[in-house]
């Protein structure tokens, strides 16, 4: 988007309150999800394990875990509550449920927004560069899990990047960040240990692991379209971050009807809108999209979610995530 148009819209959105954080709406988001999750847990305790209704409720509970992740995402952006402390407390609670440590996720995600499109600087994307060094056996395994829609690579990414954050910070001699990250990891571990103590290991595995698997499936497929084949630069040729106004060219929104977008994903699929207006809370993103369309703006990469993901899974993942990587200046010569 042209910078002049972007600045004009930013001013209008701010004046109209679309970038304003509402404590009431944030609290409503959290309490509704708490009620939904509690109801689903009651339902699981009320039905026969591994029966039909057990699996129906597990799918719904996996959707709830995904929305808890989106709540964590909002807390990291400080767009759920106005107070940083409230965002931090709720973010840590959400992290126990979705098993994504809050402080590592928040710090890494902020770097993602700064460096998106410059793949070796973006800590959520630079792991893709390892595909260039993968063995044939690793490539075959990647193709198999990709075709089977198994979210194993994304689960590995979550644990390697976010759970491994304290170790990475120690290697970079950033002790303060390492300790804060370790504290968030400990919160996740202690929360799950309490659940194991209450349910027993077998009960915890029976009731929590299926919904966690559903969550991994959802988060992988909601995340994959957002930047697939949109990694244009390496820092040796593009040393500066891409401005927010230009991030529409390196992000992709996936279209769902507004009510599905809201109920299933708290508008997490509105990814281009989110990158351009990262201070907008989740409940403003649908209106921001409508405003952009009324202004005549055309999303450069927006796709229909189900159709796009189906077609993506039919392709070779190495073409999507290895061959689409930018070439270094040395390789170009």
Short mmCIF file of C-alpha atoms in Angstrom, two decimals:
data_model
loop_
_atom_site.label_atom_id
_atom_site.label_comp_id
_atom_site.label_asym_id
_atom_site.label_seq_id
_atom_site.Cartn_x
_atom_site.Cartn_y
_atom_site.Cartn_z
CA UNK A 1 0.00 0.00 0.00
CA UNK A 2 1.21 3.49 -0.76
CA UNK A 3 2.59 5.10 2.38
CA UNK A 4 0.41 8.22 1.99
CA UNK A 5 -2.76 6.11 1.86
CA UNK A 6 -1.54 3.99 4.78
CA UNK A 7 -0.91 7.03 6.98
CA UNK A 8 -4.33 8.45 6.09
CA UNK A 9 -6.07 5.21 7.01
CA UNK A 10 -4.05 4.83 10.20
CA UNK A 11 -5.21 8.29 11.30
CA UNK A 12 -8.83 7.54 10.43
CA UNK A 13 -8.81 4.18 12.19
CA UNK A 14 -7.34 5.77 15.30
CA UNK A 15 -9.94 8.56 15.31
CA UNK A 16 -12.76 6.04 14.83
CA UNK A 17 -11.58 3.88 17.73
CA UNK A 18 -10.65 0.85 15.63
CA UNK A 19 -7.20 0.82 17.23
CA UNK A 20 -8.54 1.38 20.74
CA UNK A 21 -8.15 -1.44 23.27
CA UNK A 22 -11.25 -2.11 25.38
CA UNK A 23 -10.81 -3.76 28.79
CA UNK A 24 -14.47 -4.76 28.72
CA UNK A 25 -14.16 -6.52 25.37
CA UNK A 26 -10.90 -8.14 26.48
CA UNK A 27 -12.48 -9.43 29.69
CA UNK A 28 -15.50 -10.67 27.75
CA UNK A 29 -13.21 -12.56 25.35
CA UNK A 30 -11.43 -14.28 28.24
CA UNK A 31 -14.52 -15.10 30.32
CA UNK A 32 -16.46 -16.45 27.34
CA UNK A 33 -13.56 -18.73 26.45
CA UNK A 34 -13.18 -19.80 30.08
CA UNK A 35 -16.87 -20.71 30.17
CA UNK A 36 -16.65 -22.57 26.85
CA UNK A 37 -13.57 -24.52 27.92
CA UNK A 38 -15.05 -25.36 31.33
CA UNK A 39 -18.25 -26.58 29.67
CA UNK A 40 -16.26 -28.75 27.28
CA UNK A 41 -14.22 -30.22 30.14
CA UNK A 42 -17.47 -31.02 31.97
CA UNK A 43 -18.75 -32.65 28.80
CA UNK A 44 -15.63 -34.81 28.49
CA UNK A 45 -16.04 -35.94 32.09
CA UNK A 46 -19.68 -36.82 31.39
CA UNK A 47 -19.27 -39.05 28.33
CA UNK A 48 -17.62 -42.38 27.71
CA UNK A 49 -13.95 -42.04 26.82
CA UNK A 50 -13.24 -42.64 23.12
CA UNK A 51 -16.92 -42.79 22.20
CA UNK A 52 -18.49 -40.66 19.47
CA UNK A 53 -19.36 -37.70 21.71
CA UNK A 54 -15.90 -37.86 23.29
CA UNK A 55 -14.33 -37.17 19.89
CA UNK A 56 -16.86 -34.47 19.00
CA UNK A 57 -16.07 -32.65 22.25
CA UNK A 58 -12.31 -33.15 21.75
CA UNK A 59 -12.53 -31.39 18.37
CA UNK A 60 -14.41 -28.49 19.96
CA UNK A 61 -11.88 -28.39 22.81
CA UNK A 62 -9.03 -28.27 20.27
CA UNK A 63 -10.75 -25.25 18.71
CA UNK A 64 -10.90 -23.70 22.17
CA UNK A 65 -7.16 -24.28 22.66
CA UNK A 66 -6.60 -22.50 19.35
CA UNK A 67 -8.63 -19.52 20.55
CA UNK A 68 -6.56 -19.54 23.77
CA UNK A 69 -3.52 -19.24 21.53
CA UNK A 70 -5.12 -16.24 19.79
CA UNK A 71 -5.80 -14.75 23.23
CA UNK A 72 -2.10 -15.24 24.03
CA UNK A 73 -1.32 -13.57 20.69
CA UNK A 74 -3.48 -10.58 21.63
CA UNK A 75 -1.80 -10.33 25.04
CA UNK A 76 1.62 -10.29 23.38
CA UNK A 77 0.54 -7.34 21.27
CA UNK A 78 -1.03 -5.64 24.33
CA UNK A 79 -4.32 -5.49 22.44
CA UNK A 80 -6.46 -7.52 24.87
CA UNK A 81 -6.12 -5.23 27.90
CA UNK A 82 -4.70 -1.77 28.36
CA UNK A 83 -2.48 -2.73 31.29
CA UNK A 84 0.72 -4.64 30.50
CA UNK A 85 0.45 -6.64 33.73
CA UNK A 86 -3.06 -7.85 32.92
CA UNK A 87 -1.94 -8.92 29.45
CA UNK A 88 1.01 -10.76 30.98
CA UNK A 89 -1.10 -12.63 33.56
CA UNK A 90 -3.74 -13.69 31.04
CA UNK A 91 -1.03 -14.54 28.50
CA UNK A 92 0.61 -16.91 30.97
CA UNK A 93 -2.72 -18.56 31.79
CA UNK A 94 -3.40 -19.07 28.09
CA UNK A 95 0.12 -20.45 27.61
CA UNK A 96 -0.56 -23.32 30.04
CA UNK A 97 -3.53 -24.45 27.94
CA UNK A 98 -1.97 -24.15 24.48
CA UNK A 99 1.58 -25.06 25.60
CA UNK A 100 3.21 -22.03 23.99
CA UNK A 101 5.40 -20.22 26.59
CA UNK A 102 4.23 -16.63 26.77
CA UNK A 103 7.41 -14.52 27.09
CA UNK A 104 9.36 -16.46 24.42
CA UNK A 105 6.40 -16.26 22.08
CA UNK A 106 5.86 -12.53 22.73
CA UNK A 107 9.52 -11.58 22.19
CA UNK A 108 9.97 -13.76 19.11
CA UNK A 109 6.67 -12.62 17.59
CA UNK A 110 7.63 -8.97 17.93
CA UNK A 111 10.79 -9.73 15.94
CA UNK A 112 8.63 -11.49 13.35
CA UNK A 113 6.61 -8.31 12.85
CA UNK A 114 9.80 -6.29 12.55
CA UNK A 115 11.62 -8.62 10.14
CA UNK A 116 8.89 -10.40 8.20
CA UNK A 117 9.98 -10.86 4.59
CA UNK A 118 13.69 -10.86 5.49
CA UNK A 119 13.86 -14.55 6.17
CA UNK A 120 17.21 -14.93 7.93
CA UNK A 121 16.26 -12.12 10.35
CA UNK A 122 12.74 -13.40 11.07
CA UNK A 123 13.06 -15.90 13.95
CA UNK A 124 9.79 -17.61 12.97
CA UNK A 125 10.91 -18.21 9.37
CA UNK A 126 14.70 -18.61 9.31
CA UNK A 127 14.46 -22.30 10.26
CA UNK A 128 13.23 -22.86 6.68
CA UNK A 129 16.78 -22.22 5.52
CA UNK A 130 17.68 -25.59 7.05
CA UNK A 131 15.66 -27.24 4.27
CA UNK A 132 18.49 -26.39 1.91
CA UNK A 133 20.75 -28.73 3.93
CA UNK A 134 18.22 -31.52 4.60
CA UNK A 135 19.07 -35.10 3.60
CA UNK A 136 17.00 -37.09 1.13
CA UNK A 137 15.56 -39.14 4.00
CA UNK A 138 14.45 -35.96 5.79
CA UNK A 139 12.92 -34.65 2.56
CA UNK A 140 10.94 -37.86 2.06
CA UNK A 141 9.66 -37.80 5.62
CA UNK A 142 8.64 -34.16 5.18
CA UNK A 143 6.69 -35.06 2.04
CA UNK A 144 4.91 -37.93 3.83
CA UNK A 145 3.73 -35.94 6.85
CA UNK A 146 2.76 -33.09 4.53
CA UNK A 147 0.53 -35.29 2.37
CA UNK A 148 -1.03 -36.86 5.46
CA UNK A 149 -1.76 -33.43 6.99
CA UNK A 150 0.14 -34.43 10.13
CA UNK A 151 1.15 -31.31 12.09
CA UNK A 152 4.44 -32.84 13.25
CA UNK A 153 6.73 -30.18 11.66
CA UNK A 154 4.77 -27.33 13.23
CA UNK A 155 4.74 -29.00 16.66
CA UNK A 156 8.52 -29.45 16.36
CA UNK A 157 8.86 -25.79 15.37
CA UNK A 158 6.88 -24.66 18.43
CA UNK A 159 9.06 -26.62 20.82
CA UNK A 160 12.35 -25.85 19.09
CA UNK A 161 11.80 -22.09 18.72
CA UNK A 162 9.69 -21.16 21.74
CA UNK A 163 10.55 -23.80 24.32
CA UNK A 164 14.17 -23.56 23.25
CA UNK A 165 14.20 -19.78 23.62
CA UNK A 166 15.96 -19.69 27.05
CA UNK A 167 18.85 -21.81 25.73
CA UNK A 168 19.10 -19.64 22.60
CA UNK A 169 19.26 -16.52 24.78
CA UNK A 170 22.00 -18.04 26.94
CA UNK A 171 24.02 -18.77 23.80
CA UNK A 172 23.61 -15.13 22.80
CA UNK A 173 24.68 -14.11 26.33
CA UNK A 174 21.34 -12.43 27.02
CA UNK A 175 20.90 -13.76 30.55
CA UNK A 176 17.96 -11.52 31.50
CA UNK A 177 15.89 -12.67 28.51
CA UNK A 178 16.94 -16.26 29.18
CA UNK A 179 15.67 -16.13 32.78
CA UNK A 180 12.39 -14.49 31.78
CA UNK A 181 11.88 -17.07 29.06
CA UNK A 182 12.72 -19.90 31.47
CA UNK A 183 10.12 -18.54 33.89
CA UNK A 184 7.43 -18.76 31.20
CA UNK A 185 8.49 -22.29 30.29
CA UNK A 186 8.26 -23.21 33.98
CA UNK A 187 4.70 -21.81 34.17
CA UNK A 188 3.67 -24.12 31.30
CA UNK A 189 5.38 -27.13 32.90
CA UNK A 190 3.94 -26.52 36.37
CA UNK A 191 0.45 -25.98 34.96
CA UNK A 192 0.55 -29.31 33.16
CA UNK A 193 2.06 -31.07 36.20
CA UNK A 194 -0.87 -29.84 38.27
CA UNK A 195 -3.24 -31.28 35.66
CA UNK A 196 -1.38 -34.60 35.77
CA UNK A 197 -1.54 -34.58 39.57
CA UNK A 198 -5.31 -34.03 39.43
CA UNK A 199 -6.13 -36.47 36.62
CA UNK A 200 -3.30 -38.97 36.82
CA UNK A 201 -0.97 -39.52 33.89
CA UNK A 202 -3.43 -41.81 32.10
CA UNK A 203 -6.33 -39.40 32.60
CA UNK A 204 -4.24 -36.42 31.47
CA UNK A 205 -3.15 -38.29 28.33
CA UNK A 206 -6.72 -39.43 27.63
CA UNK A 207 -8.33 -36.02 27.97
CA UNK A 208 -5.64 -33.48 27.08
CA UNK A 209 -3.52 -35.02 24.32
CA UNK A 210 -6.37 -35.48 21.78
CA UNK A 211 -7.45 -31.83 22.05
CA UNK A 212 -3.79 -30.80 21.85
CA UNK A 213 -3.45 -32.77 18.60
CA UNK A 214 -6.53 -30.97 17.21
CA UNK A 215 -4.99 -27.66 18.26
CA UNK A 216 -1.72 -28.48 16.47
CA UNK A 217 -3.69 -29.36 13.32
CA UNK A 218 -5.57 -26.05 13.47
CA UNK A 219 -2.63 -23.83 14.27
CA UNK A 220 -0.50 -25.37 11.52
CA UNK A 221 -3.16 -24.93 8.86
CA UNK A 222 -4.12 -21.43 10.01
CA UNK A 223 -0.47 -20.36 9.98
CA UNK A 224 0.84 -22.01 6.81
CA UNK A 225 -0.98 -19.79 4.27
CA UNK A 226 0.09 -16.58 5.97
CA UNK A 227 3.59 -16.41 4.49
CA UNK A 228 3.98 -19.45 2.19
CA UNK A 229 6.17 -18.52 -0.81
CA UNK A 230 6.29 -14.91 0.45
CA UNK A 231 9.90 -14.74 1.67
CA UNK A 232 11.52 -12.36 -0.84
CA UNK A 233 14.72 -11.24 0.92
CA UNK A 234 17.86 -12.13 2.79
CA UNK A 235 19.53 -9.52 4.94
CA UNK A 236 22.66 -9.38 2.77
CA UNK A 237 20.56 -7.78 0.01
CA UNK A 238 17.86 -6.21 2.20
CA UNK A 239 19.40 -5.12 5.53
CA UNK A 240 16.45 -2.98 6.65
CA UNK A 241 13.02 -4.04 7.96
CA UNK A 242 10.07 -3.76 5.60
CA UNK A 243 7.72 -0.92 6.65
CA UNK A 244 4.28 -1.86 7.96
CA UNK A 245 2.69 -0.08 5.01
CA UNK A 246 4.48 -2.45 2.60
CA UNK A 247 3.90 -5.68 4.54
CA UNK A 248 0.74 -6.39 2.58
CA UNK A 249 3.02 -7.69 -0.17
CA UNK A 250 4.63 -10.33 2.07
CA UNK A 251 1.61 -11.52 4.06
CA UNK A 252 -1.56 -13.35 3.13
CA UNK A 253 -5.02 -13.24 4.63
CA UNK A 254 -7.27 -16.28 4.22
CA UNK A 255 -10.91 -15.48 3.70
CA UNK A 256 -13.65 -17.04 5.77
CA UNK A 257 -17.16 -15.68 6.37
CA UNK A 258 -17.03 -13.10 9.16
CA UNK A 259 -18.96 -15.24 11.65
CA UNK A 260 -16.68 -18.27 11.10
CA UNK A 261 -13.62 -16.04 11.26
CA UNK A 262 -14.83 -14.70 14.61
CA UNK A 263 -16.18 -17.88 16.23
CA UNK A 264 -13.46 -20.28 15.11
CA UNK A 265 -10.36 -18.10 15.08
CA UNK A 266 -11.03 -14.69 16.67
CA UNK A 267 -10.11 -13.24 13.25
CA UNK A 268 -6.62 -14.75 13.29
CA UNK A 269 -7.01 -15.39 9.54
CA UNK A 270 -7.08 -11.59 8.91
CA UNK A 271 -3.32 -11.67 8.69
CA UNK A 272 -2.55 -8.92 6.20
CA UNK A 273 -4.77 -6.54 8.15
CA UNK A 274 -2.99 -7.57 11.34
CA UNK A 275 0.50 -6.98 9.95
CA UNK A 276 -0.37 -3.57 8.57
CA UNK A 277 -2.29 -2.44 11.66
CA UNK A 278 -0.66 -4.51 14.39
CA UNK A 279 -2.09 -2.39 17.22
CA UNK A 280 -5.68 -3.21 16.23
CA UNK A 281 -7.44 -5.65 18.61
CA UNK A 282 -8.92 -8.81 17.16
CA UNK A 283 -12.51 -7.51 17.23
CA UNK A 284 -11.60 -4.58 14.94
CA UNK A 285 -10.04 -6.59 12.11
CA UNK A 286 -13.26 -7.43 10.24
CA UNK A 287 -14.28 -3.77 10.20
CA UNK A 288 -10.78 -2.75 9.10
CA UNK A 289 -11.06 -5.20 6.21
CA UNK A 290 -14.45 -3.78 5.22
CA UNK A 291 -13.06 -0.24 5.39
CA UNK A 292 -10.10 -1.17 3.20
CA UNK A 293 -12.41 -2.72 0.61
CA UNK A 294 -14.64 0.37 0.60
CA UNK A 295 -11.54 2.48 -0.04
CA UNK A 296 -10.94 0.41 -3.19
CA UNK A 297 -7.96 -1.43 -1.73
CA UNK A 298 -7.25 -4.83 -3.27
CA UNK A 299 -5.50 -7.41 -1.10
CA UNK A 300 -2.56 -8.64 -3.18
CA UNK A 301 -2.52 -12.20 -1.80
CA UNK A 302 -5.85 -12.90 -0.09
CA UNK A 303 -7.20 -16.39 -0.79
CA UNK A 304 -10.18 -18.53 0.17
CA UNK A 305 -8.98 -20.63 3.11
CA UNK A 306 -10.25 -24.18 2.45
CA UNK A 307 -9.56 -24.16 -1.30
CA UNK A 308 -6.08 -22.68 -0.86
CA UNK A 309 -5.06 -25.15 1.84
CA UNK A 310 -6.36 -28.11 -0.17
CA UNK A 311 -4.37 -27.04 -3.23
CA UNK A 312 -1.29 -26.30 -1.11
CA UNK A 313 -1.33 -29.84 0.32
CA UNK A 314 -1.40 -31.31 -3.19
CA UNK A 315 1.91 -29.66 -4.04
CA UNK A 316 5.45 -30.67 -3.14
CA UNK A 317 6.27 -28.91 0.15
CA UNK A 318 9.91 -28.57 -0.88
CA UNK A 319 8.80 -26.45 -3.84
CA UNK A 320 6.81 -24.25 -1.48
CA UNK A 321 9.28 -23.91 1.37
CA UNK A 322 12.74 -24.67 -0.02
CA UNK A 323 12.78 -23.72 -3.68
CA UNK A 324 10.92 -20.45 -3.00
CA UNK A 325 13.63 -19.23 -0.62
CA UNK A 326 15.61 -16.18 -1.72
CA UNK A 327 19.15 -16.71 -2.99
CA UNK A 328 22.06 -15.07 -1.24
CA UNK A 329 24.15 -12.54 -3.13
CA UNK A 330 27.05 -15.05 -3.13
CA UNK A 331 24.87 -17.72 -4.70
CA UNK A 332 23.62 -15.30 -7.32
CA UNK A 333 27.17 -14.60 -8.42
#
